mmCIF file of C-alpha atoms and ligand atoms in Angstrom:
data_model
loop_
_atom_site.group_PDB
_atom_site.id
_atom_site.type_symbol
_atom_site.label_atom_id
_atom_site.label_comp_id
_atom_site.label_asym_id
_atom_site.label_seq_id
_atom_site.Cartn_x
_atom_site.Cartn_y
_atom_site.Cartn_z
ATOM 1 C CA MET A 1 -0.040 0.034 -0.049
ATOM 2 C CA VAL A 2 1.306 3.484 -0.758
ATOM 3 C CA LYS A 3 1.791 5.944 2.098
ATOM 4 C CA GLY A 4 -1.512 7.959 1.440
ATOM 5 C CA GLN A 5 -3.692 4.781 1.411
ATOM 6 C CA ASP A 6 -1.928 3.598 4.571
ATOM 7 C CA ASP A 7 -2.879 6.907 6.367
ATOM 8 C CA GLU A 8 -6.410 6.661 4.966
ATOM 9 C CA ALA A 9 -6.828 3.122 6.455
ATOM 10 C CA ARG A 10 -5.464 4.155 9.845
ATOM 11 C CA PHE A 11 -7.059 7.573 10.322
ATOM 12 C CA GLY A 12 -9.766 7.956 7.683
ATOM 13 C CA ASN A 13 -12.679 6.300 9.402
ATOM 14 C CA GLY A 14 -12.987 8.182 12.676
ATOM 15 C CA LEU A 15 -13.060 11.839 13.636
ATOM 16 C CA THR A 16 -9.575 12.770 12.576
ATOM 17 C CA THR A 17 -8.738 16.399 11.749
ATOM 18 C CA THR A 18 -9.199 17.016 7.929
ATOM 19 C CA MET A 19 -9.957 13.284 7.318
ATOM 20 C CA SER A 20 -13.438 12.828 8.613
ATOM 21 C CA PRO A 21 -16.191 11.798 6.324
ATOM 22 C CA PHE A 22 -18.772 12.762 8.955
ATOM 23 C CA ILE A 23 -17.545 16.308 9.090
ATOM 24 C CA GLU A 24 -17.337 16.618 5.245
ATOM 25 C CA GLN A 25 -20.936 15.499 4.998
ATOM 26 C CA ALA A 26 -22.112 17.943 7.696
ATOM 27 C CA GLN A 27 -20.337 20.838 5.874
ATOM 28 C CA ALA A 28 -21.694 19.767 2.562
ATOM 29 C CA HIS A 29 -25.199 19.926 3.986
ATOM 30 C CA GLY A 30 -24.472 23.342 5.509
ATOM 31 C CA GLU A 31 -24.798 22.097 9.170
ATOM 32 C CA LEU A 32 -22.617 24.105 11.402
ATOM 33 C CA TYR A 33 -24.045 23.135 14.829
ATOM 34 C CA ILE A 34 -24.023 19.404 15.099
ATOM 35 C CA LYS A 35 -24.196 16.558 17.597
ATOM 36 C CA GLN A 36 -21.038 14.954 18.708
ATOM 37 C CA PRO A 37 -21.197 11.416 17.052
ATOM 38 C CA TYR A 38 -19.252 9.891 19.920
ATOM 39 C CA ASP A 39 -19.324 6.328 18.593
ATOM 40 C CA LEU A 40 -17.354 7.442 15.496
ATOM 41 C CA TYR A 41 -14.149 8.062 17.419
ATOM 42 C CA SER A 42 -11.672 5.377 16.475
ATOM 43 C CA PRO A 43 -9.144 3.724 18.786
ATOM 44 C CA GLU A 44 -6.570 5.957 17.032
ATOM 45 C CA ASN A 45 -8.578 9.091 18.023
ATOM 46 C CA HIS A 46 -8.704 8.040 21.721
ATOM 47 C CA GLU A 47 -4.944 7.223 21.489
ATOM 48 C CA SER A 48 -4.343 10.871 20.295
ATOM 49 C CA TRP A 49 -6.232 12.195 23.284
ATOM 50 C CA ARG A 50 -4.379 9.880 25.743
ATOM 51 C CA LYS A 51 -0.952 10.873 24.430
ATOM 52 C CA LEU A 52 -1.746 14.648 24.272
ATOM 53 C CA PHE A 53 -3.328 14.639 27.805
ATOM 54 C CA ALA A 54 -0.501 12.591 29.409
ATOM 55 C CA ARG A 55 2.347 14.706 28.112
ATOM 56 C CA MET A 56 0.736 18.085 28.984
ATOM 57 C CA HIS A 57 0.302 17.388 32.671
ATOM 58 C CA GLU A 58 3.665 18.364 33.980
ATOM 59 C CA ARG A 59 3.795 21.404 31.695
ATOM 60 C CA TRP A 60 0.429 22.546 33.050
ATOM 61 C CA GLU A 61 1.603 22.208 36.626
ATOM 62 C CA LYS A 62 4.679 24.229 35.810
ATOM 63 C CA TYR A 63 3.366 27.056 33.484
ATOM 64 C CA ALA A 64 -0.379 27.265 33.635
ATOM 65 C CA ASN A 65 -2.196 29.834 35.741
ATOM 66 C CA GLU A 66 -3.991 28.704 38.903
ATOM 67 C CA HIS A 67 -7.514 29.198 37.525
ATOM 68 C CA PHE A 68 -6.815 26.759 34.770
ATOM 69 C CA LEU A 69 -5.373 24.195 37.065
ATOM 70 C CA LYS A 70 -8.492 24.420 39.333
ATOM 71 C CA GLY A 71 -10.594 24.223 36.213
ATOM 72 C CA ILE A 72 -9.062 21.124 34.763
ATOM 73 C CA GLU A 73 -9.544 19.402 38.127
ATOM 74 C CA SER A 74 -13.208 20.335 38.348
ATOM 75 C CA LEU A 75 -13.952 19.001 34.815
ATOM 76 C CA CYS A 76 -12.815 15.400 35.721
ATOM 77 C CA PHE A 77 -11.582 14.438 32.264
ATOM 78 C CA ASP A 78 -10.883 10.820 31.541
ATOM 79 C CA PRO A 79 -7.247 10.811 30.600
ATOM 80 C CA ASN A 80 -7.722 7.799 28.275
ATOM 81 C CA SER A 81 -10.580 8.794 25.934
ATOM 82 C CA VAL A 82 -11.783 11.811 23.951
ATOM 83 C CA PRO A 83 -14.314 13.662 26.208
ATOM 84 C CA ARG A 84 -18.087 13.602 25.624
ATOM 85 C CA LEU A 85 -19.252 17.149 25.457
ATOM 86 C CA GLU A 86 -22.390 16.326 27.454
ATOM 87 C CA ASP A 87 -20.177 15.069 30.269
ATOM 88 C CA VAL A 88 -18.028 18.070 30.153
ATOM 89 C CA ASN A 89 -21.124 20.281 30.312
ATOM 90 C CA LYS A 90 -22.364 18.471 33.380
ATOM 91 C CA PHE A 91 -19.374 19.737 35.359
ATOM 92 C CA LEU A 92 -19.003 23.084 33.523
ATOM 93 C CA ALA A 93 -22.517 24.500 33.225
ATOM 94 C CA PRO A 94 -23.261 24.648 37.043
ATOM 95 C CA LEU A 95 -20.139 26.707 37.526
ATOM 96 C CA THR A 96 -20.532 29.514 35.178
ATOM 97 C CA GLY A 97 -23.371 28.655 32.744
ATOM 98 C CA PHE A 98 -20.939 27.961 29.859
ATOM 99 C CA LYS A 99 -21.462 24.956 27.686
ATOM 100 C CA ALA A 100 -19.369 23.417 24.923
ATOM 101 C CA LYS A 101 -21.449 23.293 21.600
ATOM 102 C CA ALA A 102 -20.254 20.957 18.850
ATOM 103 C CA VAL A 103 -19.494 22.597 15.440
ATOM 104 C CA SER A 104 -18.562 21.166 12.140
ATOM 105 C CA GLY A 105 -15.894 23.872 11.196
ATOM 106 C CA TYR A 106 -15.146 27.524 11.112
ATOM 107 C CA VAL A 107 -17.706 29.730 12.785
ATOM 108 C CA PRO A 108 -17.972 33.148 11.197
ATOM 109 C CA ALA A 109 -16.887 35.983 13.522
ATOM 110 C CA TYR A 110 -20.208 37.420 14.616
ATOM 111 C CA MET A 111 -21.736 33.949 15.272
ATOM 112 C CA PHE A 112 -18.692 32.972 17.285
ATOM 113 C CA PHE A 113 -18.822 36.088 19.474
ATOM 114 C CA ASP A 114 -22.681 35.804 19.799
ATOM 115 C CA CYS A 115 -22.335 32.167 20.971
ATOM 116 C CA LEU A 116 -19.963 33.546 23.706
ATOM 117 C CA ARG A 117 -22.569 36.165 24.613
ATOM 118 C CA ASN A 118 -25.058 33.262 25.180
ATOM 119 C CA ARG A 119 -22.399 31.271 27.139
ATOM 120 C CA ASP A 120 -21.986 28.665 24.354
ATOM 121 C CA PHE A 121 -18.538 27.765 23.250
ATOM 122 C CA PRO A 122 -18.238 26.596 19.614
ATOM 123 C CA THR A 123 -16.219 23.348 19.917
ATOM 124 C CA THR A 124 -14.368 21.418 17.369
ATOM 125 C CA ILE A 125 -15.025 17.629 17.749
ATOM 126 C CA THR A 126 -12.298 16.220 15.506
ATOM 127 C CA ILE A 127 -8.850 15.355 16.898
ATOM 128 C CA ARG A 128 -5.264 15.452 15.348
ATOM 129 C CA ARG A 129 -3.570 12.278 14.227
ATOM 130 C CA SER A 130 -1.656 10.421 16.959
ATOM 131 C CA ASP A 131 1.398 10.459 14.804
ATOM 132 C CA LYS A 132 1.291 14.266 14.358
ATOM 133 C CA LEU A 133 0.791 15.664 17.804
ATOM 134 C CA ASP A 134 2.611 18.877 17.552
ATOM 135 C CA TYR A 135 1.539 21.568 15.051
ATOM 136 C CA LEU A 136 -1.662 21.789 13.249
ATOM 137 C CA PRO A 137 -3.182 25.046 11.944
ATOM 138 C CA GLU A 138 -6.775 23.924 12.594
ATOM 139 C CA PRO A 139 -8.315 23.842 16.097
ATOM 140 C CA ASP A 140 -9.160 20.362 17.305
ATOM 141 C CA ILE A 141 -10.975 18.984 20.395
ATOM 142 C CA PHE A 142 -7.772 18.916 22.412
ATOM 143 C CA HIS A 143 -7.180 22.649 21.771
ATOM 144 C CA ASP A 144 -10.877 23.481 22.456
ATOM 145 C CA ILE A 145 -11.674 21.219 25.379
ATOM 146 C CA ALA A 146 -8.314 20.893 27.129
ATOM 147 C CA GLY A 147 -6.994 24.396 26.148
ATOM 148 C CA HIS A 148 -10.078 26.635 26.357
ATOM 149 C CA VAL A 149 -12.845 24.927 28.411
ATOM 150 C CA PRO A 150 -10.941 24.699 31.859
ATOM 151 C CA MET A 151 -10.737 28.593 31.638
ATOM 152 C CA HIS A 152 -14.509 28.777 31.349
ATOM 153 C CA THR A 153 -14.938 27.344 34.880
ATOM 154 C CA ASP A 154 -13.612 30.680 36.205
ATOM 155 C CA LYS A 155 -16.389 33.241 36.792
ATOM 156 C CA ALA A 156 -14.297 36.383 35.954
ATOM 157 C CA PHE A 157 -12.986 34.740 32.822
ATOM 158 C CA ALA A 158 -16.363 33.533 31.667
ATOM 159 C CA ASP A 159 -17.842 37.063 32.227
ATOM 160 C CA THR A 160 -15.048 38.465 30.090
ATOM 161 C CA LEU A 161 -15.990 36.108 27.226
ATOM 162 C CA VAL A 162 -19.636 37.183 27.523
ATOM 163 C CA ARG A 163 -18.413 40.868 27.456
ATOM 164 C CA PHE A 164 -16.619 40.145 24.153
ATOM 165 C CA GLY A 165 -19.905 38.866 22.703
ATOM 166 C CA GLU A 166 -21.644 42.027 23.915
ATOM 167 C CA ALA A 167 -18.940 44.215 22.277
ATOM 168 C CA ALA A 168 -19.491 42.349 18.982
ATOM 169 C CA ASN A 169 -23.216 42.914 19.289
ATOM 170 C CA PHE A 170 -22.598 46.550 19.884
ATOM 171 C CA ALA A 171 -20.340 46.705 16.816
ATOM 172 C CA ALA A 172 -23.054 45.002 14.637
ATOM 173 C CA HIS A 173 -25.683 47.614 15.627
ATOM 174 C CA MET A 174 -23.202 50.534 15.293
ATOM 175 C CA VAL A 175 -22.207 49.751 11.658
ATOM 176 C CA ALA A 176 -25.858 49.051 10.761
ATOM 177 C CA GLU A 177 -26.421 52.815 11.162
ATOM 178 C CA ILE A 178 -23.817 53.665 8.492
ATOM 179 C CA LYS A 179 -25.626 54.403 5.263
ATOM 180 C CA ASP A 180 -22.738 54.589 2.886
ATOM 181 C CA GLU A 181 -22.048 50.946 1.918
ATOM 182 C CA GLU A 182 -18.236 51.419 1.148
ATOM 183 C CA LEU A 183 -17.623 53.200 4.390
ATOM 184 C CA LYS A 184 -19.669 50.561 6.339
ATOM 185 C CA ILE A 185 -17.511 47.703 4.982
ATOM 186 C CA GLN A 186 -14.245 49.633 5.532
ATOM 187 C CA ARG A 187 -15.141 50.416 9.175
ATOM 188 C CA LEU A 188 -16.513 46.951 9.916
ATOM 189 C CA THR A 189 -13.438 45.311 8.482
ATOM 190 C CA SER A 190 -11.221 47.378 10.769
ATOM 191 C CA ILE A 191 -13.327 46.755 13.844
ATOM 192 C CA VAL A 192 -13.387 42.969 13.286
ATOM 193 C CA LYS A 193 -9.683 42.944 12.752
ATOM 194 C CA ALA A 194 -9.138 44.857 16.013
ATOM 195 C CA MET A 195 -11.391 42.447 17.816
ATOM 196 C CA ALA A 196 -9.676 39.433 16.370
ATOM 197 C CA ARG A 197 -6.340 40.736 17.312
ATOM 198 C CA PHE A 198 -7.412 41.489 20.896
ATOM 199 C CA PHE A 199 -8.929 38.020 21.153
ATOM 200 C CA TRP A 200 -5.754 36.474 19.740
ATOM 201 C CA PHE A 201 -3.342 38.232 22.197
ATOM 202 C CA THR A 202 -5.445 37.570 25.229
ATOM 203 C CA ILE A 203 -7.819 34.566 25.017
ATOM 204 C CA GLU A 204 -5.641 32.546 22.617
ATOM 205 C CA PHE A 205 -2.087 33.629 23.609
ATOM 206 C CA GLY A 206 -2.402 35.668 26.792
ATOM 207 C CA LEU A 207 0.040 35.698 29.767
ATOM 208 C CA MET A 208 -0.852 36.663 33.329
ATOM 209 C CA ARG A 209 1.065 37.885 36.261
ATOM 210 C CA SER A 210 0.617 35.318 39.093
ATOM 211 C CA THR A 211 -0.940 36.394 42.293
ATOM 212 C CA ASN A 212 2.358 36.622 44.099
ATOM 213 C CA GLY A 213 3.374 39.202 41.476
ATOM 214 C CA GLN A 214 6.673 37.419 40.813
ATOM 215 C CA ASP A 215 5.972 34.914 38.064
ATOM 216 C CA ILE A 216 4.390 35.007 34.629
ATOM 217 C CA LYS A 217 1.807 32.252 33.930
ATOM 218 C CA VAL A 218 -0.026 31.114 30.885
ATOM 219 C CA TYR A 219 -3.803 31.576 30.315
ATOM 220 C CA GLY A 220 -4.102 31.705 26.560
ATOM 221 C CA SER A 221 -5.601 28.518 25.108
ATOM 222 C CA GLY A 222 -3.294 28.358 22.133
ATOM 223 C CA LEU A 223 -0.395 28.119 24.646
ATOM 224 C CA LEU A 224 -2.239 25.834 27.046
ATOM 225 C CA SER A 225 -2.779 23.261 24.365
ATOM 226 C CA SER A 226 0.737 23.312 22.868
ATOM 227 C CA TYR A 227 3.404 21.079 24.392
ATOM 228 C CA GLY A 228 6.256 23.064 22.897
ATOM 229 C CA GLU A 229 5.072 26.627 23.090
ATOM 230 C CA ILE A 230 3.784 26.579 26.680
ATOM 231 C CA GLU A 231 7.380 26.259 27.793
ATOM 232 C CA HIS A 232 8.933 28.408 24.985
ATOM 233 C CA CYS A 233 6.606 31.373 25.798
ATOM 234 C CA ILE A 234 7.788 31.488 29.387
ATOM 235 C CA VAL A 235 11.410 30.525 29.248
ATOM 236 C CA SER A 236 12.775 31.610 25.863
ATOM 237 C CA PRO A 237 14.790 34.789 25.766
ATOM 238 C CA GLU A 238 13.548 35.188 22.173
ATOM 239 C CA VAL A 239 9.958 35.984 23.247
ATOM 240 C CA GLN A 240 9.080 39.619 23.962
ATOM 241 C CA ARG A 241 6.646 39.875 26.870
ATOM 242 C CA PHE A 242 5.088 43.225 27.618
ATOM 243 C CA PRO A 243 2.358 44.570 29.917
ATOM 244 C CA ILE A 244 -0.704 44.705 27.693
ATOM 245 C CA GLN A 245 -1.552 48.011 26.039
ATOM 246 C CA LEU A 246 -4.797 48.143 24.164
ATOM 247 C CA GLU A 247 -3.530 50.626 21.441
ATOM 248 C CA TRP A 248 -0.681 48.277 20.686
ATOM 249 C CA VAL A 249 -2.625 45.038 20.610
ATOM 250 C CA ILE A 250 -5.400 46.313 18.138
ATOM 251 C CA ASN A 251 -2.781 47.518 15.738
ATOM 252 C CA GLN A 252 -0.398 44.557 15.972
ATOM 253 C CA TYR A 253 -0.620 41.865 13.235
ATOM 254 C CA PHE A 254 0.085 38.220 13.964
ATOM 255 C CA GLU A 255 1.053 35.071 12.131
ATOM 256 C CA ILE A 256 -0.377 31.745 13.057
ATOM 257 C CA ASP A 257 2.150 29.225 11.681
ATOM 258 C CA HIS A 258 5.033 29.575 14.188
ATOM 259 C CA TYR A 259 5.742 30.239 17.849
ATOM 260 C CA GLN A 260 4.616 33.871 18.734
ATOM 261 C CA PRO A 261 7.533 36.232 19.157
ATOM 262 C CA LEU A 262 5.511 38.806 20.997
ATOM 263 C CA LEU A 263 3.060 38.248 23.904
ATOM 264 C CA PHE A 264 1.166 40.531 26.382
ATOM 265 C CA ILE A 265 0.661 40.226 30.047
ATOM 266 C CA VAL A 266 -2.494 41.096 32.081
ATOM 267 C CA ASP A 267 -2.615 41.514 35.786
ATOM 268 C CA SER A 268 -5.799 39.546 36.417
ATOM 269 C CA PHE A 269 -9.067 38.595 34.664
ATOM 270 C CA ASP A 270 -10.714 41.645 36.273
ATOM 271 C CA HIS A 271 -8.056 43.668 34.423
ATOM 272 C CA LEU A 272 -8.854 41.702 31.143
ATOM 273 C CA PHE A 273 -12.568 42.351 31.634
ATOM 274 C CA SER A 274 -11.932 46.126 32.014
ATOM 275 C CA LEU A 275 -9.943 46.060 28.771
ATOM 276 C CA VAL A 276 -12.894 44.606 26.952
ATOM 277 C CA ASP A 277 -14.977 47.436 28.312
ATOM 278 C CA GLN A 278 -12.391 49.879 27.042
ATOM 279 C CA LEU A 279 -12.424 48.142 23.661
ATOM 280 C CA GLU A 280 -16.161 48.781 23.391
ATOM 281 C CA ASN A 281 -15.751 52.425 24.484
ATOM 282 C CA TRP A 282 -13.007 52.942 21.855
ATOM 283 C CA MET A 283 -15.343 51.374 19.327
ATOM 284 C CA LYS A 284 -17.923 54.127 20.218
ATOM 285 C CA GLU A 285 -15.234 56.856 19.899
ATOM 286 C CA GLY A 286 -14.139 55.587 16.504
ATOM 287 C CA LYS A 287 -10.731 54.542 17.585
ATOM 288 C CA LEU A 288 -11.133 51.087 15.958
ATOM 289 C CA ASP A 289 -12.266 52.591 12.642
ATOM 290 C CA ASN A 290 -8.934 52.438 10.886
ATOM 291 C CA VAL A 291 -6.514 50.100 12.559
ATOM 292 C CA SER A 292 -3.167 49.199 11.122
ATOM 293 C CA PRO A 293 -3.578 46.870 8.082
ATOM 294 C CA GLY A 294 -2.168 43.334 7.917
ATOM 295 C CA GLU A 295 -3.098 40.040 9.503
ATOM 296 C CA PRO A 296 -5.523 38.646 10.168
ATOM 297 C CA GLU A 297 -7.591 38.695 7.087
ATOM 298 C CA VAL A 298 -11.251 39.427 7.697
ATOM 299 C CA SER A 299 -13.247 37.107 5.447
ATOM 300 C CA HIS A 300 -16.354 37.820 3.401
ATOM 301 C CA ASP A 301 -18.212 35.370 5.736
ATOM 302 C CA ASP A 302 -17.005 37.241 8.800
ATOM 303 C CA LEU A 303 -18.353 40.558 7.419
ATOM 304 C CA LYS A 304 -21.552 39.010 6.221
ATOM 305 C CA SER A 305 -22.091 37.449 9.722
ATOM 306 C CA PHE A 306 -21.969 40.969 11.268
ATOM 307 C CA LEU A 307 -24.158 42.618 8.498
ATOM 308 C CA GLU A 308 -26.845 40.029 8.842
ATOM 309 C CA ALA A 309 -26.894 40.189 12.622
ATOM 310 C CA VAL A 310 -28.994 43.386 12.521
ATOM 311 C CA LYS A 311 -31.925 43.444 10.073
HETATM 312 FE FE1 LIG B 1 -8.760 28.688 20.218
#
């Protein structure tokens, strides 16, 4: 058998990232919110979870913030099998009202933020291959459930996500008032870019001063789900770590395919919450209307999702 066929036989029948017939079908039918078809996970898929979970443990103990460590304990994951979302939600929902909600793929920006506003977290259900544990550009269930969801057990963090959703809702209403179509698209593109950058440098790649004020800990989920980068971001002299400044973050482009060279530190989740407040105030004042160009791209679907939110 040639290599491609080999891979197909080993990974192609379960819920493996980019190789899942179930997901392809759901996408072909336009089904974004789906049920997690738990029986489709193959032994290989559970093996991926087992390996990923086992090797992260000592790194979390060393580098993760205390809220995450508390969260991961309260979610009672089975280290040997991919979690069932309904089991996760049984532990999560009573704490903050948040729930993991299975999706078939990319959720356009407004819909994503609006899910957060309603305390739903769009969750990828596929998992990376057990022979390629390290880098993948797509999110998977390990990133979403082990990287994000433990943070959602913390009240101040959960409230911050909801605040993001409210800011997106505010943006949708604000741009709906603009009559000139060209100006509307130009401003919306800039506002969504600013929000995406802020989300990236906080929720995905944020660092936090620990309560003793001495150490820097990780709270961003992209770091919490990466075996290599969770250590690199704290110990490497090549990483620039600065106290967060909103005007910098919203104008700072980023690239997703390598370790981040620049990260920002918040003092606490109350601090982070106040920054989302400030983001919305700046939106009102027009300070997000023309942010620095560059990554990330804002797609047609992202813009459409905002434009269709207010009829
Ligand atoms: Fe993420």
